Coordinates of C-alpha atoms in Angstrom, one line a residue:
Chain A
M21 CA 45.1 4.0 222.7
K22 CA 43.8 6.4 220.2
L23 CA 47.2 7.4 219.6
K24 CA 48.3 3.8 218.5
K25 CA 45.4 3.6 216.3
F26 CA 46.3 6.9 214.7
G27 CA 50.1 5.6 214.5
E28 CA 48.6 2.2 212.4
R29 CA 46.4 4.5 210.1
I30 CA 49.6 6.4 208.8
P31 CA 51.5 3.7 207.0
Q32 CA 48.1 2.4 205.9
S33 CA 47.4 5.7 204.1
L34 CA 50.6 6.1 202.9
F35 CA 50.9 2.8 201.3
F36 CA 47.5 3.3 199.9
L37 CA 48.7 6.4 198.4
I38 CA 52.1 5.0 196.8
A39 CA 49.9 2.3 195.5
L40 CA 47.4 4.6 193.9
S41 CA 50.3 6.6 192.1
A42 CA 51.0 3.7 190.2
L43 CA 47.4 3.0 189.3
S44 CA 47.0 6.7 188.2
A45 CA 50.0 6.6 186.2
L46 CA 48.2 3.8 184.2
A47 CA 45.3 6.2 184.0
L48 CA 47.1 9.1 183.1
I49 CA 49.2 7.5 180.1
T50 CA 45.6 5.7 178.9
I51 CA 44.0 8.9 179.0
F52 CA 46.8 10.8 177.6
I53 CA 47.2 8.4 174.7
F54 CA 43.5 8.7 174.1
I55 CA 43.1 12.2 174.1
E56 CA 45.9 12.9 171.7
G57 CA 44.9 10.1 169.2
V58 CA 40.8 10.1 169.4
P59 CA 40.9 13.3 167.2
L60 CA 42.8 12.2 164.5
I61 CA 40.8 8.7 164.4
A62 CA 37.5 10.8 164.3
K63 CA 39.1 13.3 161.5
V64 CA 40.1 10.3 159.1
G65 CA 37.2 8.0 160.4
F66 CA 37.6 4.9 162.2
F67 CA 37.0 2.7 159.0
N68 CA 40.1 4.4 157.1
F69 CA 42.3 4.7 159.8
I70 CA 41.7 0.8 160.9
F71 CA 41.5 -0.4 157.1
G72 CA 43.3 2.2 155.1
M73 CA 46.0 0.8 153.1
K74 CA 48.2 4.1 152.8
W75 CA 50.4 5.7 155.3
A76 CA 51.8 8.7 153.9
P77 CA 51.7 11.5 156.8
S78 CA 53.2 13.8 154.6
L79 CA 50.1 13.8 152.6
G80 CA 48.0 13.7 155.4
Q81 CA 47.2 9.8 154.6
Y82 CA 46.6 7.4 157.7
G83 CA 45.7 3.9 157.3
I84 CA 47.4 1.5 159.7
F85 CA 45.7 -1.9 158.0
P86 CA 49.4 -2.7 156.3
M87 CA 50.9 -2.4 160.0
I88 CA 47.9 -4.4 161.5
V89 CA 48.6 -7.4 159.1
G90 CA 52.5 -7.1 159.7
T91 CA 51.9 -7.2 163.5
V92 CA 49.5 -10.4 163.1
L93 CA 51.9 -12.1 160.8
V94 CA 54.9 -11.5 162.7
T95 CA 53.0 -12.8 165.9
V96 CA 51.7 -15.8 164.3
G97 CA 55.0 -16.6 163.1
A98 CA 56.6 -16.5 166.4
V99 CA 53.7 -18.4 167.9
I100 CA 54.0 -21.3 165.2
I101 CA 58.0 -21.3 165.9
G102 CA 57.8 -20.6 169.4
V103 CA 55.0 -22.3 171.1
P104 CA 55.6 -25.7 170.0
I105 CA 59.3 -25.5 171.4
A106 CA 58.6 -23.8 174.5
L107 CA 55.8 -26.6 175.3
C108 CA 58.0 -29.3 174.4
C109 CA 60.7 -27.4 176.9
S110 CA 58.4 -27.1 179.6
I111 CA 56.7 -30.5 179.5
F112 CA 60.5 -32.0 179.4
L113 CA 61.1 -29.8 182.6
A114 CA 58.2 -30.5 184.6
E115 CA 58.0 -34.3 183.7
F116 CA 61.4 -35.7 182.4
A117 CA 64.5 -33.7 183.4
P118 CA 66.4 -35.2 186.2
R119 CA 66.3 -32.7 189.1
Q120 CA 69.8 -31.3 188.6
L121 CA 69.3 -30.6 184.7
S122 CA 66.2 -28.9 185.4
M123 CA 68.1 -26.9 188.2
L124 CA 70.5 -25.8 185.6
V125 CA 67.9 -25.2 182.7
R126 CA 65.5 -23.1 184.5
P127 CA 67.6 -20.3 185.3
A128 CA 69.4 -20.4 181.9
I129 CA 65.7 -19.9 180.4
Q130 CA 65.0 -16.9 182.9
L131 CA 68.1 -15.5 181.5
L132 CA 66.7 -15.4 178.0
A133 CA 64.1 -13.1 179.7
G134 CA 66.9 -10.7 180.8
I135 CA 68.8 -10.1 177.6
P136 CA 68.0 -6.7 176.4
S137 CA 66.0 -6.5 173.3
V138 CA 68.5 -4.5 171.5
V139 CA 70.8 -7.4 171.7
Y140 CA 68.3 -9.7 170.5
G141 CA 67.8 -7.3 167.7
F142 CA 71.5 -7.0 166.9
W143 CA 72.0 -10.6 166.8
G144 CA 69.3 -10.9 164.6
L145 CA 70.5 -8.4 162.2
I146 CA 74.0 -10.1 161.9
F147 CA 72.8 -13.6 162.2
I148 CA 69.4 -14.4 161.1
V149 CA 68.9 -11.5 158.5
P150 CA 71.8 -12.4 156.3
A151 CA 70.9 -16.3 156.9
I152 CA 67.4 -16.0 155.4
R153 CA 69.0 -13.6 152.7
N154 CA 71.7 -16.2 151.4
Y155 CA 69.4 -19.2 152.0
L156 CA 66.1 -18.2 151.5
G157 CA 66.1 -15.2 149.0
G158 CA 64.6 -11.7 149.6
P159 CA 66.2 -9.0 151.4
G160 CA 66.5 -10.9 154.7
L161 CA 65.0 -8.0 156.8
S162 CA 61.5 -10.0 156.8
I163 CA 58.6 -11.2 158.7
L164 CA 60.3 -14.5 159.0
A165 CA 63.3 -12.6 160.6
G166 CA 61.2 -11.2 163.1
S167 CA 59.0 -14.4 163.9
I168 CA 62.5 -16.3 164.6
I169 CA 63.7 -13.3 167.0
L170 CA 60.3 -13.3 168.8
A171 CA 59.9 -16.7 169.0
I172 CA 63.1 -16.8 171.0
M173 CA 62.0 -13.8 173.1
I174 CA 58.5 -15.2 173.9
L175 CA 60.4 -18.7 175.3
P176 CA 61.0 -17.6 178.8
T177 CA 57.0 -16.1 179.3
V178 CA 55.5 -19.6 177.8
I179 CA 57.8 -21.9 179.4
S180 CA 57.9 -20.8 182.9
I181 CA 53.9 -19.9 183.0
S182 CA 53.1 -23.5 181.5
E183 CA 55.8 -25.3 183.4
V184 CA 54.3 -24.1 186.7
S185 CA 50.8 -24.8 185.8
I186 CA 51.8 -28.7 185.0
L187 CA 53.7 -28.9 188.2
A188 CA 50.8 -27.1 190.2
L189 CA 48.8 -30.3 189.4
P190 CA 47.9 -32.4 192.2
P191 CA 50.3 -35.4 192.3
L192 CA 47.3 -37.8 192.6
L193 CA 46.4 -37.1 189.2
K194 CA 49.5 -38.7 187.9
E195 CA 49.2 -41.8 190.5
G196 CA 45.9 -42.1 189.4
A197 CA 46.9 -42.2 185.8
F198 CA 49.8 -44.7 186.5
A199 CA 48.0 -47.0 188.6
L200 CA 45.5 -47.3 185.6
G201 CA 48.6 -49.0 183.9
A202 CA 48.9 -45.9 181.6
T203 CA 52.3 -45.1 180.5
H204 CA 54.4 -41.9 181.4
W205 CA 53.7 -40.3 177.7
Q206 CA 50.0 -41.5 177.8
T207 CA 49.4 -39.8 181.3
I208 CA 51.2 -36.6 180.3
R209 CA 49.0 -36.4 177.1
S210 CA 45.8 -37.5 178.4
V211 CA 45.8 -36.4 181.7
L212 CA 48.3 -34.0 182.5
L213 CA 48.1 -31.7 179.7
P214 CA 44.4 -31.2 179.3
A215 CA 44.3 -30.6 183.0
A216 CA 46.9 -27.7 182.9
K217 CA 45.4 -26.7 179.4
S218 CA 43.9 -23.2 181.0
G219 CA 47.6 -22.5 182.4
I220 CA 49.0 -23.4 179.1
L221 CA 46.5 -21.2 177.4
A222 CA 47.4 -18.3 179.6
S223 CA 51.1 -18.8 179.0
I224 CA 50.7 -18.6 175.2
I225 CA 48.4 -15.6 175.2
L226 CA 50.7 -13.7 177.5
G227 CA 53.7 -14.8 175.1
I228 CA 51.5 -13.2 172.0
G229 CA 51.2 -10.0 174.1
R230 CA 55.3 -10.0 174.3
A231 CA 55.5 -10.3 171.0
V232 CA 52.8 -7.7 170.1
G233 CA 54.3 -5.4 172.2
E234 CA 58.2 -5.7 171.4
T235 CA 59.6 -3.0 169.5
M236 CA 63.3 -2.7 169.3
A237 CA 64.4 -6.3 168.2
V238 CA 61.6 -6.2 165.5
I239 CA 62.6 -2.6 164.1
M240 CA 66.2 -4.1 163.6
V241 CA 65.0 -7.2 161.9
L242 CA 61.8 -6.5 160.2
G243 CA 62.9 -3.8 157.3
N244 CA 59.9 -1.7 158.3
A245 CA 58.4 -1.3 154.9
V246 CA 54.6 0.3 154.8
A247 CA 53.0 -2.2 152.4
L248 CA 51.2 -5.4 152.5
P249 CA 53.6 -8.3 152.5
S250 CA 53.2 -10.7 150.0
S251 CA 55.1 -13.8 151.7
I252 CA 57.0 -14.0 154.9
L253 CA 60.3 -13.4 153.0
D254 CA 58.8 -9.4 152.6
P255 CA 59.7 -6.8 155.0
A256 CA 56.8 -5.3 157.2
R257 CA 55.9 -3.0 159.8
T258 CA 54.0 -3.6 163.0
L259 CA 52.3 -1.1 165.1
T260 CA 54.9 -0.8 167.6
T261 CA 57.6 0.0 165.4
N262 CA 55.8 2.4 163.5
I263 CA 55.7 4.5 166.8
G264 CA 59.1 3.6 167.3
I265 CA 60.4 4.4 163.9
E266 CA 58.7 7.9 163.3
M267 CA 58.3 9.3 167.0
G268 CA 61.4 11.3 166.4
Y269 CA 60.4 13.7 164.0
A270 CA 56.7 13.6 163.8
S271 CA 54.8 16.6 165.1
G272 CA 51.3 17.4 164.8
E273 CA 48.6 15.4 163.3
H274 CA 51.4 13.0 162.4
Q275 CA 52.4 12.8 165.9
Q276 CA 48.4 12.1 166.8
A277 CA 48.5 9.3 164.4
L278 CA 51.1 7.7 166.4
F279 CA 49.2 8.1 169.4
A280 CA 46.1 6.7 167.7
T281 CA 48.4 3.7 166.6
G282 CA 49.2 3.6 170.4
I283 CA 45.3 3.1 170.8
V284 CA 45.0 0.1 168.8
L285 CA 48.0 -1.3 170.7
L286 CA 46.8 -0.8 174.0
V287 CA 43.3 -2.4 172.9
I288 CA 45.1 -5.5 171.8
I289 CA 47.3 -6.1 174.9
M290 CA 44.2 -5.3 176.9
I291 CA 42.1 -7.8 175.1
L292 CA 44.8 -10.3 175.4
N293 CA 45.7 -9.7 179.0
A294 CA 42.0 -9.9 180.0
S295 CA 41.5 -13.4 177.9
A296 CA 44.8 -14.3 179.8
Q297 CA 43.4 -13.8 183.2
Y298 CA 40.2 -15.2 182.1
A299 CA 41.7 -18.4 180.9
I300 CA 43.7 -18.7 184.3
R301 CA 40.6 -18.3 186.6
R302 CA 38.3 -20.6 184.4
K303 CA 39.9 -23.7 185.8
Chain B
M27 CA 60.7 -60.5 219.4
R28 CA 59.6 -60.3 216.1
T29 CA 56.6 -62.5 214.7
G30 CA 56.5 -62.9 211.1
F31 CA 54.1 -64.9 209.2
V32 CA 53.5 -68.7 210.1
L33 CA 52.5 -71.0 207.6
G34 CA 50.7 -73.0 210.2
D35 CA 48.1 -69.8 210.3
N36 CA 46.4 -70.6 206.9
I37 CA 45.6 -74.0 208.3
R38 CA 44.5 -73.0 211.4
T39 CA 42.2 -70.2 210.4
G40 CA 40.8 -72.2 207.4
L41 CA 42.8 -70.1 204.5
S42 CA 44.1 -73.1 203.2
N43 CA 41.2 -73.4 201.0
Y44 CA 42.3 -70.4 199.0
K45 CA 44.8 -69.7 196.4
I46 CA 47.5 -67.2 197.2
K47 CA 47.1 -64.4 194.8
L48 CA 49.9 -62.0 196.3
Q49 CA 53.0 -62.9 198.1
T50 CA 56.1 -61.2 199.6
E51 CA 59.0 -62.9 201.4
N52 CA 61.2 -60.9 203.3
A53 CA 60.5 -57.8 201.3
C54 CA 62.3 -54.7 202.2
L55 CA 61.3 -51.2 201.0
Y56 CA 63.9 -48.6 201.3
Y57 CA 63.8 -44.9 200.4
G58 CA 67.4 -44.0 199.8
K59 CA 69.0 -44.9 202.9
F60 CA 66.1 -45.0 204.8
Q61 CA 64.4 -48.5 205.3
A62 CA 60.6 -47.9 205.1
L63 CA 59.9 -51.8 205.3
R64 CA 61.7 -54.6 206.7
N65 CA 61.3 -58.4 206.1
I66 CA 57.7 -58.6 205.2
T67 CA 56.5 -62.2 204.5
L68 CA 52.8 -62.2 203.6
R69 CA 50.4 -64.4 201.4
I70 CA 47.3 -62.8 200.5
P71 CA 44.6 -65.4 199.4
E72 CA 42.6 -64.5 196.3
R73 CA 39.2 -63.2 196.1
S74 CA 39.0 -62.0 199.7
I75 CA 39.7 -58.8 201.5
T76 CA 42.7 -58.2 203.6
A77 CA 43.1 -55.5 205.8
I78 CA 46.6 -53.7 206.5
I79 CA 46.1 -52.3 209.7
G80 CA 48.7 -50.4 212.3
P81 CA 49.5 -47.0 213.6
S82 CA 50.7 -44.0 211.3
G83 CA 53.8 -44.2 209.8
C84 CA 54.3 -48.1 210.0
G85 CA 54.6 -48.2 206.3
K86 CA 51.2 -49.7 205.5
S87 CA 50.4 -47.5 202.4
S88 CA 54.1 -48.1 201.2
F89 CA 53.7 -51.8 201.6
L90 CA 50.5 -51.6 199.3
R91 CA 52.1 -49.8 196.8
I92 CA 54.9 -52.4 196.6
F93 CA 52.1 -54.5 195.1
N94 CA 51.5 -52.3 191.8
R95 CA 55.3 -50.9 191.9
M96 CA 53.8 -47.5 192.6
N97 CA 57.1 -46.8 194.7
D98 CA 58.8 -46.9 191.2
L99 CA 57.6 -43.5 191.1
I100 CA 59.8 -42.3 194.0
T101 CA 63.2 -41.5 193.0
G102 CA 65.8 -43.9 195.4
A103 CA 63.1 -46.0 196.4
R104 CA 64.2 -49.8 196.0
V105 CA 62.5 -52.9 196.8
E106 CA 64.5 -56.1 198.0
G107 CA 63.2 -59.6 198.8
K108 CA 60.5 -61.5 196.5
V109 CA 57.1 -60.0 195.5
E110 CA 55.1 -62.4 193.6
L111 CA 51.6 -62.0 192.0
D112 CA 50.3 -65.8 190.7
G113 CA 53.7 -66.7 191.5
Q114 CA 55.6 -64.6 189.3
L115 CA 58.2 -62.2 190.6
I116 CA 56.8 -58.6 189.6
Y117 CA 59.9 -56.8 190.5
E118 CA 61.9 -59.0 187.6
A119 CA 63.5 -56.7 185.0
H120 CA 61.6 -58.4 182.6
F121 CA 58.2 -58.0 184.2
D122 CA 55.9 -55.6 182.2
I123 CA 54.7 -52.9 184.5
V124 CA 51.9 -51.9 182.4
E125 CA 50.3 -55.2 182.7
L126 CA 51.0 -55.5 186.5
R127 CA 49.0 -52.3 186.7
K128 CA 46.5 -53.4 184.8
K129 CA 45.9 -56.5 186.8
V130 CA 46.6 -54.6 190.2
G131 CA 44.4 -51.7 190.5
M132 CA 44.6 -49.2 192.7
V133 CA 42.1 -46.4 194.9
F134 CA 43.5 -43.7 196.6
Q135 CA 42.8 -42.1 200.0
K136 CA 41.6 -39.1 198.7
P137 CA 39.1 -39.6 195.6
N138 CA 41.3 -38.4 192.3
P139 CA 38.8 -38.4 189.2
F140 CA 40.7 -36.8 186.1
P141 CA 39.4 -33.6 185.5
M142 CA 37.1 -34.7 182.6
S143 CA 33.9 -36.0 182.1
I144 CA 32.3 -39.1 184.0
Y145 CA 32.5 -41.1 180.8
D146 CA 36.0 -40.2 179.8
N147 CA 37.5 -40.9 183.3
I148 CA 35.9 -44.7 183.1
A149 CA 36.7 -45.0 179.3
F150 CA 40.5 -43.8 179.9
G151 CA 41.8 -46.9 181.2
P152 CA 40.6 -49.1 178.5
K153 CA 41.2 -46.4 175.8
Q154 CA 45.2 -46.6 176.8
H155 CA 45.3 -50.4 176.3
N156 CA 43.1 -51.3 173.4
R157 CA 41.4 -49.9 170.7
Y158 CA 37.7 -49.9 171.2
T159 CA 34.7 -48.8 169.3
K160 CA 32.5 -46.3 170.7
S161 CA 30.0 -49.1 171.3
E162 CA 32.3 -51.3 173.2
L163 CA 33.1 -48.5 175.2
D164 CA 29.7 -47.7 176.2
K165 CA 29.5 -51.2 177.5
I166 CA 32.5 -50.9 179.6
V167 CA 31.5 -47.9 181.2
E168 CA 27.9 -48.8 181.8
S169 CA 29.2 -52.1 183.5
S170 CA 32.0 -50.9 185.6
L171 CA 29.9 -48.1 186.9
K172 CA 26.9 -50.8 187.4
Q173 CA 29.7 -52.7 189.3
A174 CA 30.8 -49.8 191.0
A175 CA 26.9 -49.1 192.3
L176 CA 27.1 -45.7 190.8
W177 CA 25.2 -46.1 187.5
D178 CA 21.7 -45.1 188.5
E179 CA 23.2 -41.9 190.0
V180 CA 25.1 -40.8 186.9
K181 CA 23.5 -42.5 183.9
D182 CA 21.6 -39.4 183.0
K183 CA 25.0 -37.3 183.2
L184 CA 27.7 -39.0 181.9
G185 CA 29.0 -36.0 179.9
Q186 CA 29.3 -34.0 183.0
S187 CA 32.6 -33.3 184.8
A188 CA 33.6 -36.1 187.7
L189 CA 34.6 -33.0 189.6
G190 CA 30.8 -32.0 190.0
L191 CA 30.0 -35.3 192.0
S192 CA 30.2 -35.6 195.6
G193 CA 33.3 -37.3 197.5
G194 CA 31.8 -40.8 198.0
Q195 CA 30.5 -40.7 194.3
Q196 CA 33.8 -39.7 193.2
Q197 CA 35.4 -42.5 195.1
R198 CA 33.1 -45.1 193.8
L199 CA 34.0 -43.5 190.3
C200 CA 37.5 -43.8 190.9
I201 CA 36.5 -47.9 191.8
A202 CA 34.9 -48.0 188.7
R203 CA 37.5 -46.7 186.7
V204 CA 39.8 -49.5 188.1
L205 CA 37.0 -52.0 187.3
A206 CA 36.9 -50.9 183.7
V207 CA 40.6 -52.1 182.9
E208 CA 39.6 -55.6 184.3
P209 CA 42.0 -55.9 187.3
E210 CA 42.4 -58.9 189.3
V211 CA 43.7 -57.3 192.4
I212 CA 42.1 -53.9 193.7
L213 CA 44.6 -52.1 196.5
M214 CA 42.8 -49.6 198.5
D215 CA 44.7 -47.0 200.4
E216 CA 42.2 -45.6 203.1
P217 CA 39.8 -45.4 200.5
C218 CA 37.1 -44.1 203.1
S219 CA 39.4 -41.5 204.9
A220 CA 38.0 -38.6 203.1
L221 CA 34.2 -39.6 203.2
D222 CA 31.4 -39.3 205.6
P223 CA 30.0 -42.5 207.4
A224 CA 27.0 -42.9 205.2
A225 CA 29.7 -42.9 202.0
T226 CA 32.0 -45.1 204.0
L227 CA 28.9 -47.7 204.6
R228 CA 28.2 -47.9 200.7
I229 CA 32.1 -48.4 200.0
E230 CA 32.3 -51.2 202.3
D231 CA 29.1 -52.7 200.7
L232 CA 30.5 -52.5 197.5
M233 CA 33.9 -54.1 198.5
R234 CA 32.2 -56.9 200.0
T235 CA 30.4 -57.6 196.6
L236 CA 33.7 -57.0 194.9
A237 CA 35.4 -59.5 196.9
E238 CA 33.6 -62.0 195.3
L239 CA 35.3 -61.7 192.1
Y240 CA 38.2 -59.7 193.4
T241 CA 41.2 -59.8 195.6
I242 CA 41.2 -56.6 197.8
V243 CA 44.0 -55.4 199.7
I244 CA 43.0 -52.6 202.0
V245 CA 45.1 -50.3 204.2
T246 CA 42.7 -48.6 206.8
H247 CA 43.1 -46.9 210.3
N248 CA 39.7 -47.6 211.2
M249 CA 39.4 -50.8 213.6
Q250 CA 35.8 -51.1 213.2
Q251 CA 36.1 -50.8 209.2
A252 CA 38.9 -53.6 209.0
A253 CA 36.6 -55.9 211.3
R254 CA 33.7 -55.4 209.5
V255 CA 34.9 -56.1 205.8
S256 CA 37.9 -58.0 205.8
D257 CA 38.6 -61.9 205.8
T258 CA 42.0 -61.5 206.9
A259 CA 44.0 -58.7 208.7
A260 CA 48.0 -57.9 209.1
F261 CA 49.3 -55.8 212.0
F262 CA 52.1 -53.7 211.0
M263 CA 54.2 -51.6 213.5
M264 CA 57.1 -49.3 213.4
A265 CA 60.6 -50.7 214.9
S266 CA 62.6 -48.6 216.9
D267 CA 64.6 -47.3 213.6
R268 CA 61.4 -46.5 212.2
A269 CA 61.3 -49.2 209.8
G270 CA 57.7 -50.8 209.4
E271 CA 57.3 -54.5 210.6
L272 CA 54.5 -57.4 210.2
V273 CA 53.8 -58.1 214.0
E274 CA 50.8 -60.6 213.2
Y275 CA 48.8 -62.0 210.4
G276 CA 45.8 -64.1 210.6
S277 CA 41.9 -64.4 210.0
T278 CA 40.4 -60.9 211.2
S279 CA 38.5 -62.8 213.6
Q280 CA 41.6 -64.3 215.2
I281 CA 43.5 -61.0 215.0
F282 CA 40.5 -59.0 216.8
T283 CA 39.3 -61.4 219.3
N284 CA 42.4 -63.8 220.0
P285 CA 45.5 -61.8 219.1
R286 CA 48.9 -63.4 219.8
D287 CA 50.9 -60.6 220.2
K288 CA 50.8 -58.2 223.0
R289 CA 51.3 -55.2 220.6
T290 CA 48.5 -56.2 218.5
E291 CA 46.1 -56.7 221.3
D292 CA 47.2 -53.3 222.6
Y293 CA 46.7 -51.4 219.3
I294 CA 43.5 -53.0 218.9
T295 CA 41.7 -52.2 222.2
G296 CA 43.0 -48.9 221.7
C297 CA 46.0 -48.5 224.3
F298 CA 48.2 -46.5 221.3
G299 CA 48.2 -45.8 218.0

């Protein structure tokens, strides 16, 4: 009897330990980034680091404000382009598409999530960037190019989560609206979408998180200039690309500054994920 | 032997004084290849309560959903035969389904308020069909809630979520929501099955009041409820191929005290079902 109980406890402890190792990886990475980055922020000054306009590691100047602006602009652009497309797509899949069609489209959209980001970046560099340069002017490597690429990359996240949240609504809601003489579109607009709004909001927030965190594809199409952009046709640099570009040759204080950039990113992503969780739970 | 509707019934039970509101003639319902209802011929008198009774799976709810074309939502569902509202064939291609559902409202088995405020729940239907000013909507909301005997309980919290109401209140809210679009017929699909006895009695009282203005068709599992509230009753049963059939139709008192068909008698006296 006792032996049996002991036999039960071994796998239990084993699984606990393994689960703990995943958690401790998170803790270790976080701690490491903070240990590396915080001293630099302290030295430069929190305000100077966040709102400093000049990033010149060779001169010891570490201001990441242009990159924060770059991140925000590229992400907002991706949301403006991507979210309406994604919402239309999820509404179509959840409400209008015949079964056979949605069975075809759904895996295709999932496939979008499986394309490596370097392929997106390469495609953007070959097609999007020249197109912008030829038709809209500027260098082509630009915020607009980054936004277009990211808009495509966030589609699977936003589409699948918002579709699921529409499909998860009780069928009685839809029947109730139909029974009152509402048309299909009126039902979607006035009943289903408001009822699914917390899930839709969460999908958008998670999409934003994906856009903020994306590095490779953005490096390839954004131009990476460290300056405040004056239009969406200007190149820019995001927080992630800053780390991605300079990590190869950074050392000492410069390397610390990159970790400090990582802290800012981590905090942004944590805030986004927490608000997505909040949005999901609120319903 | 299958007994359909006999025209003579009406005369015998005094129903001939009523105008016929809804009527089916040899109505059949199919879900794909499966036949759910066979040759239902039934006339439902205006401003009265008609109860549809019968064992589970006999197609009572499916039959109810014929009248507001709710079966249209199910792919592969198909109705044959005649279904009429005020003598008009509602399955004709040119028949306006939105108009139909405005005239023929429906209350569901489980209360299904929309996740919005009490006020918005009631205003939802009218808003889809017409442009109203705020004060017109206020009036519609108030009168619908009064008619559904819910006004006194919610008048101070119209802005609160309808999901915070009790089950019985939610069901009366759903009735008020139907009343707000000024229907002529109210279909009720086991409206009390999710409610406690006190809430059930309130809904039944409400139904009696509403029957003075509206034609009510109710599907119910509860024999006492059918006997208490309805004027006429139709007994459905499943045939051997699982298609629902109408066994007997007549005034409620006749069905419950003097059923003509042995199967009706067996069911009502509780021998099966």
